[in-house]
């Protein structure tokens, strides 16, 4: 059985044990602006020119930005030229810096971003390793975040994703970096808490699916896919409502988490990627645990204190407990 609320100093997830996170010093962060200038093309050679002038190579196109779910250090980010979400030899890539920033030189204008994490990736908002996460952003973005990932995967606008996720008015999810030195503190806190809740939900459910027998990639994919579908459904419902009315996704609400895990269970059965009965055996505990952690994230009052980092770190402990429980 799980508690609906936990004491401020300890987080009772109700699965196997209590947890805590060590302090971690947040680095001063700088935001970067994306550049997507059109590609420079050389003057074609003149076939009638006996001099045989060669066509100059096109000017490289700079792409800059940051991967943020807390700033992700040492994530692999690349330009997804072919749109398949997988890194190939001709796609420029690099590991992100400590503040999540990156600078790439491309030869195709308007490329999308993909960021992949592994055992060497650190979420600097919590000091924890963030493995097996894929984030995406559509062309023109200057940040790669959970919100831009939903935009890209659901094919919805930045206004729609901002409305459903409950981002502050005026925040552009495709460019707002809550860890930027000039970010509004109140907006930054609100945006990052939502980002943390989205990823807590996805990674905890992914851990449960993996515990039930799926491989890491398939487990993450089905968890992300399901959250994306629910956001898109809410965005579609909102379109039919009178102007000014909104439909929001509250991931601290146990009923909302239940709607996600019910869809995941159905997908497991359809796709045969894991043992559905094993997933369903811990589903009710998972629903409460995820909503408890997301509620604790709601209580965070800043982005830099040890208490805040501890709250953000609980998601890592939750993932371990969920996987072990399954």
Tab-separated table of N, CA, C and O in Angstrom, residues 245-326:
chain	number	residue	atom	x	y	z
A	245	UNK	N	-11.456	27.868	-23.475
A	245	UNK	CA	-11.501	26.678	-22.642
A	245	UNK	C	-10.328	25.764	-22.981
A	245	UNK	O	-9.960	25.609	-24.138
A	246	UNK	N	-9.740	25.171	-21.948
A	246	UNK	CA	-8.553	24.344	-22.151
A	246	UNK	C	-8.749	22.966	-21.536
A	246	UNK	O	-9.587	22.775	-20.650
A	247	UNK	N	-7.993	22.014	-22.035
A	247	UNK	CA	-7.978	20.660	-21.488
A	247	UNK	C	-6.540	20.358	-21.111
A	247	UNK	O	-5.654	20.371	-21.969
A	248	UNK	N	-6.289	20.107	-19.829
A	248	UNK	CA	-4.919	19.929	-19.358
A	248	UNK	C	-4.666	18.504	-18.885
A	248	UNK	O	-5.576	17.799	-18.451
A	249	UNK	N	-3.410	18.106	-18.969
A	249	UNK	CA	-2.955	16.821	-18.459
A	249	UNK	C	-2.275	17.062	-17.118
A	249	UNK	O	-1.253	17.739	-17.047
A	250	UNK	N	-2.839	16.496	-16.048
A	250	UNK	CA	-2.279	16.657	-14.704
A	250	UNK	C	-1.653	15.333	-14.283
A	250	UNK	O	-2.350	14.408	-13.849
A	251	UNK	N	-0.339	15.242	-14.366
A	251	UNK	CA	0.354	13.991	-14.086
A	251	UNK	C	0.579	13.750	-12.595
A	251	UNK	O	1.172	12.736	-12.224
A	252	UNK	N	0.081	14.644	-11.744
A	252	UNK	CA	0.094	14.376	-10.310
A	252	UNK	C	-1.227	13.767	-9.865
A	252	UNK	O	-1.410	13.430	-8.703
A	253	UNK	N	-2.148	13.613	-10.809
A	253	UNK	CA	-3.457	13.033	-10.557
A	253	UNK	C	-3.399	11.533	-10.866
A	253	UNK	O	-3.088	11.129	-11.997
A	254	UNK	N	-3.709	10.698	-9.883
A	254	UNK	CA	-3.616	9.253	-10.061
A	254	UNK	C	-4.492	8.766	-11.214
A	254	UNK	O	-4.110	7.857	-11.959
A	255	UNK	N	-5.662	9.364	-11.394
A	255	UNK	CA	-6.559	8.958	-12.479
A	255	UNK	C	-5.928	9.188	-13.844
A	255	UNK	O	-6.129	8.387	-14.771
A	256	UNK	N	-5.163	10.265	-13.964
A	256	UNK	CA	-4.483	10.540	-15.237
A	256	UNK	C	-3.409	9.478	-15.505
A	256	UNK	O	-3.247	9.011	-16.636
A	257	UNK	N	-2.668	9.098	-14.470
A	257	UNK	CA	-1.654	8.058	-14.636
A	257	UNK	C	-2.316	6.732	-14.994
A	257	UNK	O	-1.813	5.974	-15.831
A	258	UNK	N	-3.465	6.453	-14.389
A	258	UNK	CA	-4.197	5.223	-14.705
A	258	UNK	C	-4.569	5.160	-16.180
A	258	UNK	O	-4.506	4.094	-16.798
A	259	UNK	N	-4.949	6.293	-16.748
A	259	UNK	CA	-5.321	6.303	-18.160
A	259	UNK	C	-4.122	5.981	-19.047
A	259	UNK	O	-4.275	5.367	-20.112
A	260	UNK	N	-2.935	6.376	-18.589
A	260	UNK	CA	-1.723	6.054	-19.342
A	260	UNK	C	-1.400	4.573	-19.220
A	260	UNK	O	-1.171	3.880	-20.221
A	261	UNK	N	-1.381	4.052	-18.003
A	261	UNK	CA	-0.978	2.656	-17.801
A	261	UNK	C	-1.989	1.670	-18.384
A	261	UNK	O	-1.625	0.571	-18.807
A	262	UNK	N	-3.268	2.047	-18.427
A	262	UNK	CA	-4.262	1.180	-19.065
A	262	UNK	C	-3.975	1.031	-20.555
A	262	UNK	O	-4.063	-0.067	-21.121
A	263	UNK	N	-3.624	2.147	-21.189
A	263	UNK	CA	-3.274	2.093	-22.613
A	263	UNK	C	-1.994	1.286	-22.824
A	263	UNK	O	-1.872	0.532	-23.796
A	264	UNK	N	-1.032	1.455	-21.933
A	264	UNK	CA	0.216	0.715	-22.054
A	264	UNK	C	-0.040	-0.783	-21.936
A	264	UNK	O	0.491	-1.590	-22.704
A	265	UNK	N	-0.866	-1.184	-20.980
A	265	UNK	CA	-1.182	-2.601	-20.807
A	265	UNK	C	-1.806	-3.173	-22.066
A	265	UNK	O	-1.472	-4.294	-22.497
A	266	UNK	N	-2.702	-2.408	-22.680
A	266	UNK	CA	-3.336	-2.869	-23.912
A	266	UNK	C	-2.314	-3.020	-25.035
A	266	UNK	O	-2.343	-3.996	-25.795
A	267	UNK	N	-1.385	-2.075	-25.116
A	267	UNK	CA	-0.359	-2.141	-26.155
A	267	UNK	C	0.576	-3.328	-25.947
A	267	UNK	O	1.006	-3.971	-26.909
A	268	UNK	N	0.887	-3.615	-24.684
A	268	UNK	CA	1.737	-4.775	-24.392
A	268	UNK	C	1.067	-6.043	-24.910
A	268	UNK	O	1.699	-6.911	-25.516
A	269	UNK	N	-0.253	-6.141	-24.666
A	269	UNK	CA	-0.980	-7.310	-25.136
A	269	UNK	C	-1.014	-7.391	-26.649
A	269	UNK	O	-0.865	-8.476	-27.233
A	270	UNK	N	-1.208	-6.259	-27.306
A	270	UNK	CA	-1.283	-6.235	-28.761
A	270	UNK	C	0.069	-6.535	-29.411
A	270	UNK	O	0.153	-7.257	-30.406
A	271	UNK	N	1.127	-5.955	-28.858
A	271	UNK	CA	2.439	-6.058	-29.474
A	271	UNK	C	3.245	-7.260	-28.998
A	271	UNK	O	4.213	-7.653	-29.644
A	272	UNK	N	2.860	-7.822	-27.852
A	272	UNK	CA	3.584	-8.977	-27.332
A	272	UNK	C	5.019	-8.688	-26.945
A	272	UNK	O	5.875	-9.569	-26.991
A	273	UNK	N	5.301	-7.454	-26.504
A	273	UNK	CA	6.678	-7.081	-26.186
A	273	UNK	C	7.076	-7.455	-24.764
A	273	UNK	O	8.255	-7.406	-24.417
A	274	UNK	N	6.099	-7.816	-23.932
A	274	UNK	CA	6.373	-8.152	-22.531
A	274	UNK	C	5.210	-8.999	-22.002
A	274	UNK	O	4.228	-9.233	-22.712
A	275	UNK	N	5.354	-9.447	-20.756
A	275	UNK	CA	4.293	-10.224	-20.118
A	275	UNK	C	3.259	-9.266	-19.535
A	275	UNK	O	3.516	-8.600	-18.525
A	276	UNK	N	2.106	-9.201	-20.170
A	276	UNK	CA	1.070	-8.258	-19.746
A	276	UNK	C	0.663	-8.489	-18.300
A	276	UNK	O	0.457	-7.536	-17.531
A	277	UNK	N	0.548	-9.765	-17.891
A	277	UNK	CA	0.108	-10.056	-16.526
A	277	UNK	C	1.113	-9.558	-15.489
A	277	UNK	O	0.735	-9.147	-14.387
A	278	UNK	N	2.411	-9.567	-15.829
A	278	UNK	CA	3.424	-9.068	-14.902
A	278	UNK	C	3.310	-7.556	-14.741
A	278	UNK	O	3.443	-7.023	-13.635
A	279	UNK	N	3.056	-6.871	-15.852
A	279	UNK	CA	2.873	-5.428	-15.797
A	279	UNK	C	1.633	-5.087	-14.986
A	279	UNK	O	1.654	-4.198	-14.119
A	280	UNK	N	0.551	-5.786	-15.234
A	280	UNK	CA	-0.702	-5.488	-14.549
A	280	UNK	C	-0.645	-5.828	-13.055
A	280	UNK	O	-1.396	-5.259	-12.258
A	281	UNK	N	0.265	-6.723	-12.677
A	281	UNK	CA	0.386	-7.100	-11.271
A	281	UNK	C	0.830	-5.936	-10.398
A	281	UNK	O	0.512	-5.896	-9.195
A	282	UNK	N	1.569	-4.989	-10.977
A	282	UNK	CA	2.031	-3.830	-10.197
A	282	UNK	C	1.414	-2.526	-10.680
A	282	UNK	O	1.764	-1.451	-10.202
A	283	UNK	N	0.481	-2.615	-11.610
A	283	UNK	CA	-0.083	-1.417	-12.226
A	283	UNK	C	-0.698	-0.454	-11.207
A	283	UNK	O	-0.447	0.758	-11.260
A	284	UNK	N	-1.495	-0.967	-10.291
A	284	UNK	CA	-2.150	-0.074	-9.326
A	284	UNK	C	-1.138	0.599	-8.419
A	284	UNK	O	-1.268	1.785	-8.070
A	285	UNK	N	-0.089	-0.125	-8.023
A	285	UNK	CA	0.975	0.468	-7.216
A	285	UNK	C	1.737	1.513	-8.030
A	285	UNK	O	2.089	2.581	-7.515
A	286	UNK	N	1.974	1.187	-9.278
A	286	UNK	CA	2.688	2.113	-10.161
A	286	UNK	C	1.917	3.417	-10.311
A	286	UNK	O	2.505	4.512	-10.255
A	287	UNK	N	0.602	3.322	-10.499
A	287	UNK	CA	-0.219	4.527	-10.669
A	287	UNK	C	-0.069	5.477	-9.482
A	287	UNK	O	0.116	6.684	-9.644
A	288	UNK	N	-0.146	4.906	-8.278
A	288	UNK	CA	-0.061	5.736	-7.076
A	288	UNK	C	1.356	6.267	-6.871
A	288	UNK	O	1.545	7.437	-6.515
A	289	UNK	N	2.350	5.415	-7.111
A	289	UNK	CA	3.737	5.836	-6.895
A	289	UNK	C	4.122	6.987	-7.811
A	289	UNK	O	4.745	7.964	-7.383
A	290	UNK	N	3.751	6.887	-9.084
A	290	UNK	CA	4.096	7.951	-10.034
A	290	UNK	C	3.391	9.254	-9.662
A	290	UNK	O	4.005	10.334	-9.678
A	291	UNK	N	2.112	9.171	-9.310
A	291	UNK	CA	1.402	10.392	-8.941
A	291	UNK	C	1.964	10.981	-7.642
A	291	UNK	O	2.022	12.210	-7.480
A	292	UNK	N	2.426	10.115	-6.718
A	292	UNK	CA	3.056	10.618	-5.491
A	292	UNK	C	4.332	11.394	-5.792
A	292	UNK	O	4.580	12.474	-5.243
A	293	UNK	N	5.175	10.824	-6.647
A	293	UNK	CA	6.430	11.499	-6.992
A	293	UNK	C	6.143	12.805	-7.723
A	293	UNK	O	6.771	13.839	-7.451
A	294	UNK	N	5.197	12.785	-8.646
A	294	UNK	CA	4.858	14.012	-9.376
A	294	UNK	C	4.258	15.067	-8.461
A	294	UNK	O	4.444	16.272	-8.669
A	295	UNK	N	3.543	14.633	-7.439
A	295	UNK	CA	3.024	15.590	-6.449
A	295	UNK	C	4.168	16.220	-5.668
A	295	UNK	O	4.146	17.414	-5.344
A	296	UNK	N	5.167	15.411	-5.328
A	296	UNK	CA	6.336	15.941	-4.622
A	296	UNK	C	7.078	16.958	-5.504
A	296	UNK	O	7.553	17.995	-5.025
A	297	UNK	N	7.154	16.696	-6.805
A	297	UNK	CA	7.779	17.644	-7.738
A	297	UNK	C	6.988	18.948	-7.756
A	297	UNK	O	7.568	20.041	-7.855
A	298	UNK	N	5.675	18.866	-7.638
A	298	UNK	CA	4.841	20.074	-7.592
A	298	UNK	C	5.224	20.997	-6.448
A	298	UNK	O	5.017	22.212	-6.524
A	299	UNK	N	5.777	20.431	-5.379
A	299	UNK	CA	6.110	21.212	-4.194
A	299	UNK	C	7.467	21.918	-4.290
A	299	UNK	O	7.817	22.704	-3.419
A	300	UNK	N	8.225	21.624	-5.323
A	300	UNK	CA	9.547	22.248	-5.483
A	300	UNK	C	9.390	23.758	-5.659
A	300	UNK	O	8.503	24.221	-6.377
A	301	UNK	N	10.252	24.522	-4.981
A	301	UNK	CA	10.129	25.986	-5.011
A	301	UNK	C	11.271	26.692	-5.726
A	301	UNK	O	11.264	27.913	-5.853
A	302	UNK	N	12.280	25.952	-6.162
A	302	UNK	CA	13.385	26.555	-6.907
A	302	UNK	C	14.069	25.447	-7.701
A	302	UNK	O	13.716	24.274	-7.590
A	303	UNK	N	15.047	25.826	-8.509
A	303	UNK	CA	15.718	24.846	-9.368
A	303	UNK	C	17.134	24.508	-8.924
A	303	UNK	O	17.793	23.695	-9.564
A	304	UNK	N	17.591	25.094	-7.819
A	304	UNK	CA	19.007	24.941	-7.492
A	304	UNK	C	19.303	24.385	-6.104
A	304	UNK	O	20.447	24.022	-5.834
A	305	UNK	N	18.331	24.301	-5.220
A	305	UNK	CA	18.620	23.862	-3.859
A	305	UNK	C	18.796	22.349	-3.785
A	305	UNK	O	18.397	21.600	-4.685
A	306	UNK	N	19.371	21.890	-2.684
A	306	UNK	CA	19.544	20.458	-2.485
A	306	UNK	C	18.195	19.749	-2.351
A	306	UNK	O	18.031	18.614	-2.809
A	307	UNK	N	17.225	20.413	-1.739
A	307	UNK	CA	15.897	19.821	-1.613
A	307	UNK	C	15.269	19.609	-2.987
A	307	UNK	O	14.621	18.582	-3.240
A	308	UNK	N	15.447	20.579	-3.869
A	308	UNK	CA	14.898	20.462	-5.222
A	308	UNK	C	15.570	19.327	-5.973
A	308	UNK	O	14.908	18.520	-6.643
A	309	UNK	N	16.880	19.248	-5.865
A	309	UNK	CA	17.605	18.187	-6.545
A	309	UNK	C	17.202	16.819	-6.010
A	309	UNK	O	17.093	15.843	-6.764
A	310	UNK	N	16.937	16.746	-4.693
A	310	UNK	CA	16.493	15.487	-4.097
A	310	UNK	C	15.136	15.081	-4.649
A	310	UNK	O	14.894	13.908	-4.946
A	311	UNK	N	14.238	16.046	-4.790
A	311	UNK	CA	12.908	15.749	-5.336
A	311	UNK	C	13.005	15.258	-6.774
A	311	UNK	O	12.316	14.308	-7.170
A	312	UNK	N	13.863	15.905	-7.571
A	312	UNK	CA	14.031	15.484	-8.961
A	312	UNK	C	14.707	14.112	-9.053
A	312	UNK	O	14.483	13.356	-10.002
A	313	UNK	N	15.543	13.797	-8.069
A	313	UNK	CA	16.274	12.528	-8.083
A	313	UNK	C	15.395	11.340	-7.713
A	313	UNK	O	15.745	10.192	-7.985
A	314	UNK	N	14.251	11.597	-7.077
A	314	UNK	CA	13.385	10.505	-6.655
A	314	UNK	C	12.942	9.652	-7.843
A	314	UNK	O	12.729	8.445	-7.723
A	315	UNK	N	12.817	10.262	-9.021
A	315	UNK	CA	12.392	9.512	-10.202
A	315	UNK	C	13.342	8.360	-10.499
A	315	UNK	O	12.908	7.271	-10.899
A	316	UNK	N	14.640	8.570	-10.287
A	316	UNK	CA	15.618	7.511	-10.533
A	316	UNK	C	15.402	6.350	-9.573
A	316	UNK	O	15.432	5.179	-9.969
A	317	UNK	N	15.173	6.672	-8.301
A	317	UNK	CA	14.907	5.635	-7.311
A	317	UNK	C	13.602	4.911	-7.624
A	317	UNK	O	13.498	3.684	-7.498
A	318	UNK	N	12.597	5.657	-8.050
A	318	UNK	CA	11.317	5.068	-8.413
A	318	UNK	C	11.490	4.048	-9.535
A	318	UNK	O	10.932	2.943	-9.477
A	319	UNK	N	12.276	4.391	-10.545
A	319	UNK	CA	12.484	3.482	-11.666
A	319	UNK	C	13.079	2.168	-11.206
A	319	UNK	O	12.668	1.080	-11.645
A	320	UNK	N	14.065	2.248	-10.321
A	320	UNK	CA	14.707	1.033	-9.809
A	320	UNK	C	13.728	0.165	-9.016
A	320	UNK	O	13.688	-1.054	-9.154
A	321	UNK	N	12.917	0.833	-8.187
A	321	UNK	CA	11.948	0.115	-7.371
A	321	UNK	C	10.880	-0.550	-8.233
A	321	UNK	O	10.476	-1.694	-7.983
A	322	UNK	N	10.400	0.167	-9.226
A	322	UNK	CA	9.357	-0.365	-10.110
A	322	UNK	C	9.869	-1.609	-10.837
A	322	UNK	O	9.194	-2.641	-10.891
A	323	UNK	N	11.047	-1.487	-11.417
A	323	UNK	CA	11.600	-2.606	-12.181
A	323	UNK	C	11.783	-3.822	-11.285
A	323	UNK	O	11.472	-4.966	-11.668
A	324	UNK	N	12.297	-3.599	-10.071
A	324	UNK	CA	12.511	-4.710	-9.136
A	324	UNK	C	11.191	-5.334	-8.707
A	324	UNK	O	11.067	-6.555	-8.584
A	325	UNK	N	10.173	-4.492	-8.505
A	325	UNK	CA	8.869	-4.987	-8.061
A	325	UNK	C	8.233	-5.888	-9.125
A	325	UNK	O	7.638	-6.914	-8.826
A	326	UNK	N	8.339	-5.485	-10.388
A	326	UNK	CA	7.786	-6.295	-11.467
A	326	UNK	C	8.516	-7.611	-11.582
A	326	UNK	O	7.917	-8.670	-11.750
